[in-house]
Short mmCIF file of C-alpha atoms in Angstrom, two decimals:
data_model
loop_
_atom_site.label_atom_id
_atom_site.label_comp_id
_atom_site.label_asym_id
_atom_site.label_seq_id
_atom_site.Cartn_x
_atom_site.Cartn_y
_atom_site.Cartn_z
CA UNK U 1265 0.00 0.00 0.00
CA UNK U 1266 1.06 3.31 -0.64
CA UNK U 1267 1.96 5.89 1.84
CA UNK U 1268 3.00 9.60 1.98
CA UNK U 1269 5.47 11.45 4.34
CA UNK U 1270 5.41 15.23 5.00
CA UNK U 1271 7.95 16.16 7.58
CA UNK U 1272 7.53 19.27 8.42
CA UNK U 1273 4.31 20.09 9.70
CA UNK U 1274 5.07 23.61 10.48
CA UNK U 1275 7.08 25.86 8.14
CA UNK U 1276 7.19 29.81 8.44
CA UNK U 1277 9.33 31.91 6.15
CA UNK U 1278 9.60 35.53 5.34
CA UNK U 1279 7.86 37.00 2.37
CA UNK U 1280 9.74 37.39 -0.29
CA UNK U 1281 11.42 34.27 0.53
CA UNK U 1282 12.25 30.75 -1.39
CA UNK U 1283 9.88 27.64 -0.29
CA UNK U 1284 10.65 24.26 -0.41
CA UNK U 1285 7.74 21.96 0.94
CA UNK U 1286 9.36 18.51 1.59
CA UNK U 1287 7.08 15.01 0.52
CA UNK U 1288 8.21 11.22 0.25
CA UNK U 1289 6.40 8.71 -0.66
CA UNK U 1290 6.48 4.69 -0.70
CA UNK U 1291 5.00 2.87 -3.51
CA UNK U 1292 6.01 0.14 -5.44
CA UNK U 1293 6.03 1.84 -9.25
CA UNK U 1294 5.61 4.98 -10.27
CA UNK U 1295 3.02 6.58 -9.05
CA UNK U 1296 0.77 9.49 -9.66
CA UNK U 1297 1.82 12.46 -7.66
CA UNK U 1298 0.18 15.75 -6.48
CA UNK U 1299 0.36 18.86 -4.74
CA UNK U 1300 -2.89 20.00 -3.10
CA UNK U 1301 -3.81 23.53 -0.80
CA UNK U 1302 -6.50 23.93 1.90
CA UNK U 1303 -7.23 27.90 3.19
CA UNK U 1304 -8.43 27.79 6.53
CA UNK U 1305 -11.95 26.80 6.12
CA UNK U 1306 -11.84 25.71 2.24
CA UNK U 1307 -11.72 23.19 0.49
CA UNK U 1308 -8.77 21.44 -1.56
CA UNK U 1309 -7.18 22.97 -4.41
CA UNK U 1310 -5.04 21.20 -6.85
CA UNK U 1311 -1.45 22.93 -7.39
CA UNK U 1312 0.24 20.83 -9.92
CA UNK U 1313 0.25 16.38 -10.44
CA UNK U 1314 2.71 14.78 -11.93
CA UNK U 1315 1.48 11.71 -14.32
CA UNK U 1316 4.41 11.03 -16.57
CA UNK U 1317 7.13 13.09 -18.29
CA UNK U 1318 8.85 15.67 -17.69
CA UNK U 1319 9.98 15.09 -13.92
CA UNK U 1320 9.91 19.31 -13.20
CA UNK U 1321 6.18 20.00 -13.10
CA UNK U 1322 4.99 23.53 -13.13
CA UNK U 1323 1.59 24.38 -11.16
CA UNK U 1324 -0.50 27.08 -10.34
CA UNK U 1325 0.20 30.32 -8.59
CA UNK U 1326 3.71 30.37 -9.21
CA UNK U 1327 4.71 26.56 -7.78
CA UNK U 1328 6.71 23.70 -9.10
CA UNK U 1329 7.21 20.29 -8.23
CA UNK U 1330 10.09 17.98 -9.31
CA UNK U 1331 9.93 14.09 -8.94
CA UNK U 1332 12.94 12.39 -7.92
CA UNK U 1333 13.03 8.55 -8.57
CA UNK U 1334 15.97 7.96 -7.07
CA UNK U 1335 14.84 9.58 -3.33
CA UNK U 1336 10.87 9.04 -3.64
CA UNK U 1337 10.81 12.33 -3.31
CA UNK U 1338 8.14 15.20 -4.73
CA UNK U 1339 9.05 18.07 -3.08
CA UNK U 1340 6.98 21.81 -3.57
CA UNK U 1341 9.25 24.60 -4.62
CA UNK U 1342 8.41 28.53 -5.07
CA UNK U 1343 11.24 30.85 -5.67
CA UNK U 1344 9.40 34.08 -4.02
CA UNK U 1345 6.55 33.47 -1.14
CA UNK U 1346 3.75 36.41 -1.17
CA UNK U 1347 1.56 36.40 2.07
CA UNK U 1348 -1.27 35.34 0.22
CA UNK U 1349 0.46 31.51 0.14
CA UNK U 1350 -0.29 30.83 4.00
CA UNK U 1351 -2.01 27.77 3.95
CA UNK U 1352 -1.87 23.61 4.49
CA UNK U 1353 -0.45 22.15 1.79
CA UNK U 1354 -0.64 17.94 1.11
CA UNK U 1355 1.39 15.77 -0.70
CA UNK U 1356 -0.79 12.79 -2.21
CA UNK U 1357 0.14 9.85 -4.11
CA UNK U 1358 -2.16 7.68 -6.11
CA UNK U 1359 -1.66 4.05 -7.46
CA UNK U 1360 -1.60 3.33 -10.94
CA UNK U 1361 -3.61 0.17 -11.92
CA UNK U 1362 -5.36 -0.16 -8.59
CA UNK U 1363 -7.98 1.97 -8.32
CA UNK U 1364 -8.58 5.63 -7.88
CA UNK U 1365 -7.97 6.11 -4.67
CA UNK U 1366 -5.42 9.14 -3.30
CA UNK U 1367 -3.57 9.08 0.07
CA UNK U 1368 -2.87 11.93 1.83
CA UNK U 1369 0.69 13.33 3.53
CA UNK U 1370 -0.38 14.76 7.09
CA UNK U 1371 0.08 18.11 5.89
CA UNK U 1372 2.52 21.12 6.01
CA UNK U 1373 1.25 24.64 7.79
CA UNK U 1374 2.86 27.49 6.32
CA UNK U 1375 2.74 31.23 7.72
CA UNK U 1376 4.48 33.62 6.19
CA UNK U 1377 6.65 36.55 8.06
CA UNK U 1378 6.05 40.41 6.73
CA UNK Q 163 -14.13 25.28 -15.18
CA UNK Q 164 -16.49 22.60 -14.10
CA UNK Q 165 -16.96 21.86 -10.38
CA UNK Q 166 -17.67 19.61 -7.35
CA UNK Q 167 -20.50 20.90 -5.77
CA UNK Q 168 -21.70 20.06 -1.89
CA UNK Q 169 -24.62 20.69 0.26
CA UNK Q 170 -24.74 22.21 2.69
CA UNK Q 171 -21.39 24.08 3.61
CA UNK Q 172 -21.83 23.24 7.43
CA UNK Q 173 -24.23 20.93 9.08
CA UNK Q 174 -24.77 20.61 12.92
CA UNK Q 175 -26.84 16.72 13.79
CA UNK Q 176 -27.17 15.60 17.31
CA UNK Q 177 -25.72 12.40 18.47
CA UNK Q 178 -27.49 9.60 17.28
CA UNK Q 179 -29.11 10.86 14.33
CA UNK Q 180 -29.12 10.20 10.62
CA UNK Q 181 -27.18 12.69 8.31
CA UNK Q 182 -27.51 12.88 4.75
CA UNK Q 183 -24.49 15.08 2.88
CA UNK Q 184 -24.55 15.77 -0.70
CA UNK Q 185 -22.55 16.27 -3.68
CA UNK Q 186 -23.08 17.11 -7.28
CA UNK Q 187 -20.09 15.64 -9.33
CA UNK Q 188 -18.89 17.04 -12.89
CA UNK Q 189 -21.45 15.86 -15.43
CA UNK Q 190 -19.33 14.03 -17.39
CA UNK Q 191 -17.22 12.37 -14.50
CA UNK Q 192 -17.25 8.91 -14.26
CA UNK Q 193 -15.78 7.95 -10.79
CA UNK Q 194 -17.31 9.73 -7.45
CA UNK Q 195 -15.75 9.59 -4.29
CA UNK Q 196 -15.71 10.49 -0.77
CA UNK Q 197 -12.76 11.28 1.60
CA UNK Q 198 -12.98 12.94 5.29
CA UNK Q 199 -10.85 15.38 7.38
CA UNK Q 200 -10.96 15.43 11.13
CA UNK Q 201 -9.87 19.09 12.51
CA UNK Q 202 -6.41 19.08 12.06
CA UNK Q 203 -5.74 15.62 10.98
CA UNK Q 204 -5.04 13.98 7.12
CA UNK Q 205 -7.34 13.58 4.46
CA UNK Q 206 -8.55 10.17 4.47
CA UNK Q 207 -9.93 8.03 2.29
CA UNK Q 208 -13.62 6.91 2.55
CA UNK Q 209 -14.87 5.03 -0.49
CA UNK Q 210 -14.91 5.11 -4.29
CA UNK Q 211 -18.04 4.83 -6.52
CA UNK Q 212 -17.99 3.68 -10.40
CA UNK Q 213 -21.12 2.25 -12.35
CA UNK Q 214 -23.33 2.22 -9.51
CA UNK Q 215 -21.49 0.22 -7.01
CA UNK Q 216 -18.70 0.47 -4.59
CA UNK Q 217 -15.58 -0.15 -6.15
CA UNK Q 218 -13.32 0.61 -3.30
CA UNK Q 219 -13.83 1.54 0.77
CA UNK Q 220 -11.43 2.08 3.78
CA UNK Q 221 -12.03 0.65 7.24
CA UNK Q 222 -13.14 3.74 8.02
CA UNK Q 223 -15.72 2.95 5.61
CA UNK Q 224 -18.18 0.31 8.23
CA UNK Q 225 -21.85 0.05 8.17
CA UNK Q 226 -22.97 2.98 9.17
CA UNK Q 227 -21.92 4.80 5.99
CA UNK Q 228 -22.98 4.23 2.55
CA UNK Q 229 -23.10 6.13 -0.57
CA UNK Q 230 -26.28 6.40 -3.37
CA UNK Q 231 -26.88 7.65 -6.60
CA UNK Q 232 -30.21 8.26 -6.81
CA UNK Q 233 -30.27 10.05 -9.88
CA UNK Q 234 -28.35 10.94 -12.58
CA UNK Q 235 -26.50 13.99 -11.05
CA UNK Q 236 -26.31 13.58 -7.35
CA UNK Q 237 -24.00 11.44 -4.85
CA UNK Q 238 -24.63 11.11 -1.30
CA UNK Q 239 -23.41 10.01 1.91
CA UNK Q 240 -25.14 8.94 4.69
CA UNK Q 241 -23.90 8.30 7.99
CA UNK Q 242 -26.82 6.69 9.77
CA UNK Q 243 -26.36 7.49 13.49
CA UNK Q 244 -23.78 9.52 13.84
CA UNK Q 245 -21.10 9.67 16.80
CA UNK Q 246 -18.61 12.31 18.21
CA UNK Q 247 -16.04 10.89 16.57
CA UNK Q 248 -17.64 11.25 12.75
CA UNK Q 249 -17.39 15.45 12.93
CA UNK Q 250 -14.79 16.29 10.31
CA UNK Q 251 -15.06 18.08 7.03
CA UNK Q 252 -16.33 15.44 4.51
CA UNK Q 253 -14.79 16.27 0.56
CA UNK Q 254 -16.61 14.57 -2.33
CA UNK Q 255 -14.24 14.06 -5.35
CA UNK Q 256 -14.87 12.94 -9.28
CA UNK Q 257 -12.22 12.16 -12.06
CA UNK Q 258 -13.36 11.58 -15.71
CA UNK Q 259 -10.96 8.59 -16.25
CA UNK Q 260 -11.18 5.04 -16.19
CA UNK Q 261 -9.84 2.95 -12.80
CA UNK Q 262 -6.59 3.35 -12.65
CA UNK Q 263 -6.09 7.23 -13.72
CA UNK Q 264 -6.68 10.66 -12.46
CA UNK Q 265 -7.70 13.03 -14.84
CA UNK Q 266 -9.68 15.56 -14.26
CA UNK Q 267 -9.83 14.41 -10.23
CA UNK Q 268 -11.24 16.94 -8.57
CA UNK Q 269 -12.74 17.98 -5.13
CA UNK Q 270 -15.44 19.52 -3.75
CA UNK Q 271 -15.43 22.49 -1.02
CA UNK Q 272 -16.52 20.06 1.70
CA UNK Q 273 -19.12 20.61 4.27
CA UNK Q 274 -18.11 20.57 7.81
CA UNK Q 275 -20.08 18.06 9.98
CA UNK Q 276 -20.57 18.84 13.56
CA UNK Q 277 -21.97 16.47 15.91
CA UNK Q 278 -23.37 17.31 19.09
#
């Protein structure tokens, strides 16, 4: 079964700032990969997914993602943080050939400094 | 762009009492599903819907829950007595692809369940 790993669950960094959001997973193949953000209150938007390709995948409001093989790694990158980016952001990995089913990371709560 | 649409945005059901939460996926969707989020926990995984049946459910998933499509637009939940323990924000997802892919997966704005 798969599983996702977010190890930071809090992250604060000044605005204006780099981001990396850190997310491992375990699976047995490749699997389908994505980036997901929850305001306070909301619901869950999609950021980027990674399906095949191109392992640097480019998202929404300014975020990337790159897939590393090698480390089971999928790790959230954006070069300049605005305030407006304070959220939770999940990882989530979903099986290929089993189902549609995604599983979650626990999360990563960023605040951003002034 | 097409969405996930669910009713009602907040719901407050004493103890013991049935609850009915619904969701309208994207028309063309073919997979409907429903995953949960206790205050300040993971998203988790309920159960997955495709041709009218279950296809897939979590532990989490036991008797007292089960999931309809009554007509051709709507997907439900019920919980049929609910506990303390079942408060969280429920999320109702569809994807447009076949088992086994993801396109077009997308989730609804949830509505928080409070039990009391």
């Amino acid at each position: 079964a798969q599983s996702v790993t977010q190890p930071d669950i809090h992250i604060t960094v000044s605005e204006g700032a780099s981001l990396e959001l850190r997310c491992n997973y375990s699976y047995g193949a490749t699997p389908y990969l994505f980036w997901y953000v929850q305001s306070p209150g909301q619901g869950l938007q999609l950021l980027l997914k990674y399906f095949s390709g191109d392992t640097l995948v480019q998202g929404i409001k300014g975020f990337e993602a790159e897939f590393k093989r090698s480390q089971s790694s999928f790790n959230l990158r954006k070069p300049s943080v605005h305030w407006s980016d304070a959220a939770e952001y999940f990882c989530a990995v979903g099986a290929r050939n089993a189902g549609n089913m995604l599983t979650f990371g626990g999360g990563t709560r960023l605040m951003v400094k002034p | 762009e097409p969405e996930v649409t669910q009713t009602p945005s907040h719901q407050v059901t004493q103890m013991g009492q049935e609850v009915i939460l619904r969701c309208v996926p994207i028309s063309n969707h073919l997979y409907f599903y429903w995953y949960r989020q206790i205050l300040g926990q993971k998203v988790e995984f309920l159960v997955s819907f495709y041709n009218n049946e279950i296809s897939e459910k979590s532990e989490i998933f036991d008797d007292q829950f089960s999931v309809e499509r009554p007509d051709g637009s709507n997907f439900t939940l019920k919980i049929r007595s609910t506990k303390l323990e079942d408060s969280a924000m429920y999320f109702c997802a569809s994807s447009e692809a076949l088992r086994g892919d993801y396109y077009g997966y997308t989730f609804g704005s949830g509505t928080r369940l409070t039990v009391v």
